[in-house]
Amino acid sequence: MKFIKRLLIFSLICIILGATTIFGFYFYVKSDLPDVATLRDVKLQTPMQVFSQDGQLMAQFGEKRRIPLKLDEMPNELLEAIIATEDSRFYEHYGFDPIGITRAAFAVAASGSASQGASTIT
């Protein structure tokens, strides 16, 4: 019984120290983080297009040949394929995957290097 009590106290201390560290780090870097509104207005590099007088596309210039799409313009099959590849439990959590984080932590502890991540599509 004494062991369980000590284990609970130790666990509580670890949780409090961990939470304090996370909040402290957040407030330390908070001033350097970008505003959320600026993150929503992403300007993607699109190619320069040259058209003839009659409106025909003659050429495209630029390193990146991408055209931004809205989410509702993308085929549902593509979205499902991305989700299946990147985060199979996407619909089971709310942007924070404790199972993935735990798996990645054990992988780092076992290999000594970050061999996998715990990120999710958010």
PDB file of N, CA and C in Angstrom, residues 83-84 86-95 120-121:
ATOM      1  N   ILE A  83      -5.979  10.941 -45.863  1.00  0.00           N
ATOM      2  CA  ILE A  83      -6.244  10.607 -44.459  1.00  0.00           C
ATOM      3  C   ILE A  83      -5.814   9.175 -44.157  1.00  0.00           C
ATOM      4  N   ALA A  84      -6.105   8.241 -45.063  1.00  0.00           N
ATOM      5  CA  ALA A  84      -5.724   6.841 -44.845  1.00  0.00           C
ATOM      6  C   ALA A  84      -4.209   6.682 -44.779  1.00  0.00           C
ATOM      7  N   GLU A  86      -1.866   9.240 -44.064  1.00  0.00           N
ATOM      8  CA  GLU A  86      -1.206  10.067 -43.055  1.00  0.00           C
ATOM      9  C   GLU A  86      -1.662   9.779 -41.628  1.00  0.00           C
ATOM     10  N   ASP A  87      -2.950   9.524 -41.423  1.00  0.00           N
ATOM     11  CA  ASP A  87      -3.467   9.370 -40.065  1.00  0.00           C
ATOM     12  C   ASP A  87      -4.715   8.493 -40.096  1.00  0.00           C
ATOM     13  N   SER A  88      -4.539   7.192 -39.948  1.00  0.00           N
ATOM     14  CA  SER A  88      -5.662   6.260 -40.055  1.00  0.00           C
ATOM     15  C   SER A  88      -6.693   6.440 -38.945  1.00  0.00           C
ATOM     16  N   ARG A  89      -6.305   7.048 -37.821  1.00  0.00           N
ATOM     17  CA  ARG A  89      -7.254   7.287 -36.721  1.00  0.00           C
ATOM     18  C   ARG A  89      -7.743   8.737 -36.696  1.00  0.00           C
ATOM     19  N   PHE A  90      -7.721   9.413 -37.839  1.00  0.00           N
ATOM     20  CA  PHE A  90      -8.057  10.836 -37.922  1.00  0.00           C
ATOM     21  C   PHE A  90      -9.435  11.141 -37.338  1.00  0.00           C
ATOM     22  N   TYR A  91     -10.412  10.302 -37.594  1.00  0.00           N
ATOM     23  CA  TYR A  91     -11.777  10.550 -37.121  1.00  0.00           C
ATOM     24  C   TYR A  91     -11.999  10.070 -35.688  1.00  0.00           C
ATOM     25  N   GLU A  92     -10.988   9.495 -35.060  1.00  0.00           N
ATOM     26  CA  GLU A  92     -11.127   8.967 -33.700  1.00  0.00           C
ATOM     27  C   GLU A  92     -10.567   9.902 -32.642  1.00  0.00           C
ATOM     28  N   HIS A  93      -9.901  10.973 -33.028  1.00  0.00           N
ATOM     29  CA  HIS A  93      -9.359  11.919 -32.049  1.00  0.00           C
ATOM     30  C   HIS A  93      -9.614  13.339 -32.548  1.00  0.00           C
ATOM     31  N   TYR A  94      -9.270  14.308 -31.749  1.00  0.00           N
ATOM     32  CA  TYR A  94      -9.560  15.702 -32.075  1.00  0.00           C
ATOM     33  C   TYR A  94      -8.281  16.492 -32.349  1.00  0.00           C
ATOM     34  N   GLY A  95      -7.425  15.967 -33.189  1.00  0.00           N
ATOM     35  CA  GLY A  95      -6.189  16.654 -33.537  1.00  0.00           C
ATOM     36  C   GLY A  95      -5.034  16.364 -32.600  1.00  0.00           C
ATOM     37  N   THR A 120      -0.312  14.658 -36.645  1.00  0.00           N
ATOM     38  CA  THR A 120      -1.583  14.317 -37.250  1.00  0.00           C
ATOM     39  C   THR A 120      -1.978  15.452 -38.187  1.00  0.00           C
ATOM     40  N   ILE A 121      -2.953  15.212 -39.028  1.00  0.00           N
ATOM     41  CA  ILE A 121      -3.399  16.229 -39.978  1.00  0.00           C
ATOM     42  C   ILE A 121      -4.354  17.159 -39.243  1.00  0.00           C
TER      43      ILE A 121
END
